[in-house]
mmCIF file of C-alpha atoms in Angstrom:
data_model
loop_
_atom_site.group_PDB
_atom_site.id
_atom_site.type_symbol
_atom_site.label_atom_id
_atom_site.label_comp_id
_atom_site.label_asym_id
_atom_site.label_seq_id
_atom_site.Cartn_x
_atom_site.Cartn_y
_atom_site.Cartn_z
ATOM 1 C CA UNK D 134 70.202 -26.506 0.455
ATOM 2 C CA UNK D 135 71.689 -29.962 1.241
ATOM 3 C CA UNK D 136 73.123 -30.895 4.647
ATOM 4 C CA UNK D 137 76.070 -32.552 6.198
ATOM 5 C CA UNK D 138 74.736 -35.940 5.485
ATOM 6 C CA UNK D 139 72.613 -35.081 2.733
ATOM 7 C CA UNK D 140 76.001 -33.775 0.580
ATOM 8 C CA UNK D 141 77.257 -36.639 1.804
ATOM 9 C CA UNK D 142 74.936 -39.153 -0.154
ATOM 10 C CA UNK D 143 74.394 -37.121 -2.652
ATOM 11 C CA UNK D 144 71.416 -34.152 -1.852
ATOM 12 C CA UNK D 145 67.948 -34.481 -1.052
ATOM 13 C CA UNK D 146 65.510 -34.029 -3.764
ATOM 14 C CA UNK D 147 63.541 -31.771 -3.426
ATOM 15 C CA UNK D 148 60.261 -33.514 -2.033
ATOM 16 C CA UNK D 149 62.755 -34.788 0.653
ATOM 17 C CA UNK D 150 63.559 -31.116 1.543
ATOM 18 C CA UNK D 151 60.135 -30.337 1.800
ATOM 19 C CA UNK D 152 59.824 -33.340 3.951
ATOM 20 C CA UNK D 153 62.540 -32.621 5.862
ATOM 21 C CA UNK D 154 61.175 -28.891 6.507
ATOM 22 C CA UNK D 155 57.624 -30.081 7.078
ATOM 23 C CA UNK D 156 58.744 -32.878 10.144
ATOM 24 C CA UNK D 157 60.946 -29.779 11.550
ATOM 25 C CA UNK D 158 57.904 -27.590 11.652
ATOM 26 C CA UNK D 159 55.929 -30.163 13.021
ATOM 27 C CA UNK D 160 58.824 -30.169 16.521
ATOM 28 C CA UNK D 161 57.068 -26.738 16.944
ATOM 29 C CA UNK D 162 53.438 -28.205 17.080
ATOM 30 C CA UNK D 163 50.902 -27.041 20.293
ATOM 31 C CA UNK D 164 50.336 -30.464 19.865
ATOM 32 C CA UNK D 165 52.571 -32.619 21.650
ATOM 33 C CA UNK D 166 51.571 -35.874 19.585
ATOM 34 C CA UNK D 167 52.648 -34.103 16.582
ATOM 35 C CA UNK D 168 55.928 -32.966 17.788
ATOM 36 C CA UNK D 169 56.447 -36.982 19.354
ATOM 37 C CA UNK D 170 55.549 -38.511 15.887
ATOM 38 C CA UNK D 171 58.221 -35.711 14.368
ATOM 39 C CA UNK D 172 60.820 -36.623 16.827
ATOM 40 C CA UNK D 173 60.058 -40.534 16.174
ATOM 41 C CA UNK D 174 60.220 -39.750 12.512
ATOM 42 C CA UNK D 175 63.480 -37.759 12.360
ATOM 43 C CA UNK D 176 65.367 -40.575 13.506
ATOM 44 C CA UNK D 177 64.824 -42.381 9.999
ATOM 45 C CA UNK D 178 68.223 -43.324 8.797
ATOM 46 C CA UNK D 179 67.914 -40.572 5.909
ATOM 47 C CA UNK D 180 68.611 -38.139 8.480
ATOM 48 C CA UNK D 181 71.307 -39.410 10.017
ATOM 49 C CA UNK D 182 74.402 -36.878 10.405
ATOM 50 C CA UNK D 183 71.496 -34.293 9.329
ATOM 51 C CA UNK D 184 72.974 -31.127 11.655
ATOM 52 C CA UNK D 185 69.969 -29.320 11.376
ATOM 53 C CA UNK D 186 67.633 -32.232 12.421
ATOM 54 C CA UNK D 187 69.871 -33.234 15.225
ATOM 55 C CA UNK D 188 69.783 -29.651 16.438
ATOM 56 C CA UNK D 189 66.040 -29.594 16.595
ATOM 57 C CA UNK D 190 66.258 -32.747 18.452
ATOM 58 C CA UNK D 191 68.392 -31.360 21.404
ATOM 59 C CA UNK D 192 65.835 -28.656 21.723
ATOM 60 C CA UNK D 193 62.943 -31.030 22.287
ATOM 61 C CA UNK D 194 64.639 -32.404 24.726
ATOM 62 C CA UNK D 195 63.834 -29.659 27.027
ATOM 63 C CA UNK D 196 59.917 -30.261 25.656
ATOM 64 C CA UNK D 197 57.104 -29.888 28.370
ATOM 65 C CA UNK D 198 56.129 -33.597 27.370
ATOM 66 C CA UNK D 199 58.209 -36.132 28.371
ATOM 67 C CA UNK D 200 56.933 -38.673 25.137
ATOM 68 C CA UNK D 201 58.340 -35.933 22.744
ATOM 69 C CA UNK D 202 61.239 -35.869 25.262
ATOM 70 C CA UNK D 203 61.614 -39.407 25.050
ATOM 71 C CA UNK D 204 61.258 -39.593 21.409
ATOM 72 C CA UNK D 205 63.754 -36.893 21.081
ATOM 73 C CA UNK D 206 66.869 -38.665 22.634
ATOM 74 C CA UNK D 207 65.679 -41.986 21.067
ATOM 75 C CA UNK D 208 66.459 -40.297 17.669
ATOM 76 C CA UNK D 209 69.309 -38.788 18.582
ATOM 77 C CA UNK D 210 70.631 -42.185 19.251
ATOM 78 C CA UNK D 211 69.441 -43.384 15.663
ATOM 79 C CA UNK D 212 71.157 -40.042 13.775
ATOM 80 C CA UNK D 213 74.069 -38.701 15.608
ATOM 81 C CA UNK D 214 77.242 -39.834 14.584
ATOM 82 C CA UNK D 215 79.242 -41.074 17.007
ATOM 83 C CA UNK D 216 81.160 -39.306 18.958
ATOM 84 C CA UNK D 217 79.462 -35.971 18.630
ATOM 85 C CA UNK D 218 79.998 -33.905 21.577
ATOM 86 C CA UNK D 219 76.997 -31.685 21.358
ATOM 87 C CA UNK D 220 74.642 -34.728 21.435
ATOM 88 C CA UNK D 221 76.372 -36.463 24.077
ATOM 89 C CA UNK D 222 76.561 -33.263 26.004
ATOM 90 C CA UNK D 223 72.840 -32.906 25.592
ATOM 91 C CA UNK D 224 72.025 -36.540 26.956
ATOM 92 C CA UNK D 225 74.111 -36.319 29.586
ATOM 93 C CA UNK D 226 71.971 -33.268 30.668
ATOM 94 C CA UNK D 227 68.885 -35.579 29.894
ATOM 95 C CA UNK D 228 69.783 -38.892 31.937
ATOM 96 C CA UNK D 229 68.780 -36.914 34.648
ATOM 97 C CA UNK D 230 65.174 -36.030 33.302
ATOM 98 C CA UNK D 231 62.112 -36.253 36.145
ATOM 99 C CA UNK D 232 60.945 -39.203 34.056
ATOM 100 C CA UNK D 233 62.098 -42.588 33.968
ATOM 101 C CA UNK D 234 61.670 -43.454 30.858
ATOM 102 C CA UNK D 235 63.193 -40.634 29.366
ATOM 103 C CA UNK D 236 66.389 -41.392 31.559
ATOM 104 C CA UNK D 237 66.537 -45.147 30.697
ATOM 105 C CA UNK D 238 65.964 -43.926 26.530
ATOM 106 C CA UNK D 239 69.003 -41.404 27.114
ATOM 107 C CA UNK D 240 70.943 -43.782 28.674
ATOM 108 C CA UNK D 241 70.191 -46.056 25.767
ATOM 109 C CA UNK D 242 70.966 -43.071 23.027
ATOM 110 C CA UNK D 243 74.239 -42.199 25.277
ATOM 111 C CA UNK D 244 75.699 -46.158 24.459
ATOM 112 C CA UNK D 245 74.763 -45.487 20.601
ATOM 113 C CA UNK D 246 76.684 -41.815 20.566
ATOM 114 C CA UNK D 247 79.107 -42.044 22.917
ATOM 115 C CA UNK D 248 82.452 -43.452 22.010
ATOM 116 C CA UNK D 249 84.619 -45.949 24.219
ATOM 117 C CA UNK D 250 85.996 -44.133 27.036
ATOM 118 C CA UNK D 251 83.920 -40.456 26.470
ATOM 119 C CA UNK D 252 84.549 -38.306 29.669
ATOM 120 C CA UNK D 253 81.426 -37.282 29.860
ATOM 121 C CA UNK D 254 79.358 -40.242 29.114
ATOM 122 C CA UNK D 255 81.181 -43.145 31.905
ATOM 123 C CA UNK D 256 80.626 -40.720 34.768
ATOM 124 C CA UNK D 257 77.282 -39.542 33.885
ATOM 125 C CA UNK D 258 76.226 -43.589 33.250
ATOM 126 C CA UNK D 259 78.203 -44.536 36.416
ATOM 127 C CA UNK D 260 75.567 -42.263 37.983
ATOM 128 C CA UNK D 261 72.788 -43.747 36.765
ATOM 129 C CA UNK D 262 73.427 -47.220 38.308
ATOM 130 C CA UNK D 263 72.272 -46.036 41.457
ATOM 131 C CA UNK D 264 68.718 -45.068 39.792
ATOM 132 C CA UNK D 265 65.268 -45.670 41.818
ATOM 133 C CA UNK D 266 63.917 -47.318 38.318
ATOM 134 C CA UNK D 267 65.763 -50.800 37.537
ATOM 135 C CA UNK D 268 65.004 -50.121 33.618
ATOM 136 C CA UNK D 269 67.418 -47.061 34.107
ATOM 137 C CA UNK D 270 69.660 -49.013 35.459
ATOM 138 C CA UNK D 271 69.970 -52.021 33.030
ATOM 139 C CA UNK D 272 69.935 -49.242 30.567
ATOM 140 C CA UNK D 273 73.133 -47.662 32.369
ATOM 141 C CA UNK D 274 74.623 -50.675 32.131
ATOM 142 C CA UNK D 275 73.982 -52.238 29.110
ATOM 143 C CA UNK D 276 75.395 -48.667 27.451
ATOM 144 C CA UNK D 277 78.591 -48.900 29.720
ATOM 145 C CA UNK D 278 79.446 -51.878 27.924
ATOM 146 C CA UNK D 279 79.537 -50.143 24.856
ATOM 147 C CA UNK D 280 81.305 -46.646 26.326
ATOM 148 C CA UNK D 281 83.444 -47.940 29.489
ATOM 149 C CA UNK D 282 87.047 -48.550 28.875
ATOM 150 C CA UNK D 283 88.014 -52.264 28.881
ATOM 151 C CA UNK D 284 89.515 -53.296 32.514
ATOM 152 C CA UNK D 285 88.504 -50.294 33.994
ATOM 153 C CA UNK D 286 89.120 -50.990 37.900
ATOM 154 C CA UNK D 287 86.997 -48.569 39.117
ATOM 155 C CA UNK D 288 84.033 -49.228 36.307
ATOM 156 C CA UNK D 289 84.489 -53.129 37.480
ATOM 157 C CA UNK D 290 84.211 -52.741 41.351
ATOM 158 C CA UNK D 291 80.906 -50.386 40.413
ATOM 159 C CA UNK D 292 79.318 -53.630 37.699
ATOM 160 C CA UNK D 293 80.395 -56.172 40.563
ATOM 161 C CA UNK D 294 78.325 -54.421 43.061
ATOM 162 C CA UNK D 295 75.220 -54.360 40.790
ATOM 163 C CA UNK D 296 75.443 -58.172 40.956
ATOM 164 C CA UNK D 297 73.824 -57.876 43.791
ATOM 165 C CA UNK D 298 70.861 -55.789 42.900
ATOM 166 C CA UNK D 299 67.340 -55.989 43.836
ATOM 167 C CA UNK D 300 65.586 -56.479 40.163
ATOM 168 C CA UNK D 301 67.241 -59.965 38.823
ATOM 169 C CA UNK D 302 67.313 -58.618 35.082
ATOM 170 C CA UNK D 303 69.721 -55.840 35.896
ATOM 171 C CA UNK D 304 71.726 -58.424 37.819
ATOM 172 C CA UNK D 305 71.930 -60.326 34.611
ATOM 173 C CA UNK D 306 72.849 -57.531 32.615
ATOM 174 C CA UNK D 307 75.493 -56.624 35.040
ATOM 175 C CA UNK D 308 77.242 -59.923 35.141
ATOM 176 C CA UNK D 309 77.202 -59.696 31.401
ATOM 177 C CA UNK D 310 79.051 -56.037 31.455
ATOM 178 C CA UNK D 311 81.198 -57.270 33.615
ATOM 179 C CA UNK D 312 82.320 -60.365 31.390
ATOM 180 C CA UNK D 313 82.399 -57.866 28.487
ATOM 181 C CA UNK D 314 84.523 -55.194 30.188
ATOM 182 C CA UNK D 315 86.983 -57.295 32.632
ATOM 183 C CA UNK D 316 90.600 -57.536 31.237
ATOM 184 C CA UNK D 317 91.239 -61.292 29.160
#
């Protein structure tokens, strides 16, 4: 039965069904390298738009494992199509994961999803610039750039003050945001 996307460009033959159906199968593994290498590989381009895939991939991002966690919202990033409010909804949740990396990879899936000016995604990034990991942070910022509205007053007076933080590459990245954001 072809999906959203597969429809789309034309149906998956059938070895790319079974494909599909094995790597979805695999997201259940015990093993949590299995269910990481699924996640990784389920954010191939083929499945991009895939609703069932993308689905699975919310759910592992409540996984025990933070790699398959991680691996999870990276995809998402690679095969939701922007501006989907389930995914975004579901990052959101997941920027504020116990591990660092998988915030700073949700942040970085969040600037790939979410369009300019998403409700949920500015305030939920805006958040995140106040992180104890500076990776988070750049990540924060560099995905504002994509999602923040242009001249955004408040947005800019938030950048500005990250000018001044303590790790030198998120000051870069700041000053960059803030060149990319402030009205011309």
């Amino acid at each position: 039965s072809p999906t959203a996307s597969s429809s789309a460009a034309g149906g998956w033959t059938a070895q790319g069904e079974v494909v599909a159906a094995e790597l979805i199968q695999a997201l259940s593994s015990l093993d949590p390298h299995a269910r990481s290498t699924a996640c990784q590989t389920l954010g191939q381009p083929a499945y991009r738009g895939d609703l069932r895939v993308i689905g699975q991939l919310i759910k592992r991002l409540q996984d025990h494992d933070q790699y398959v966690r991680q691996a999870a919202a990276s995809s998402l990033g690679q095969v939701a199509r922007r501006g989907d409010e389930a995914v975004i909804s579901a990052l959101v949740t997941s920027i504020l994961d116990s591990d660092a990396s998988v915030r700073r990879v949700s942040a970085n899936a969040l600037g790939q999803v979410a369009q300019r000016g998403a409700q949920a995604a500015v305030p939920a990034l805006l958040g995140r610039l106040e992180d104890k990991d500076g990776g988070v942070r750049r990540a924060a910022l560099k995905a504002l750039g994509r999602v923040a509205e242009k001249g955004d007053g408040g947005v800019l007076r938030l950048l500005l003050a990250k000018t001044a933080d303590g790790e030198g590459f998120v000051r870069h990245v700041a000053v960059e945001v803030l060149g990319h954001l402030a009205d011309e």
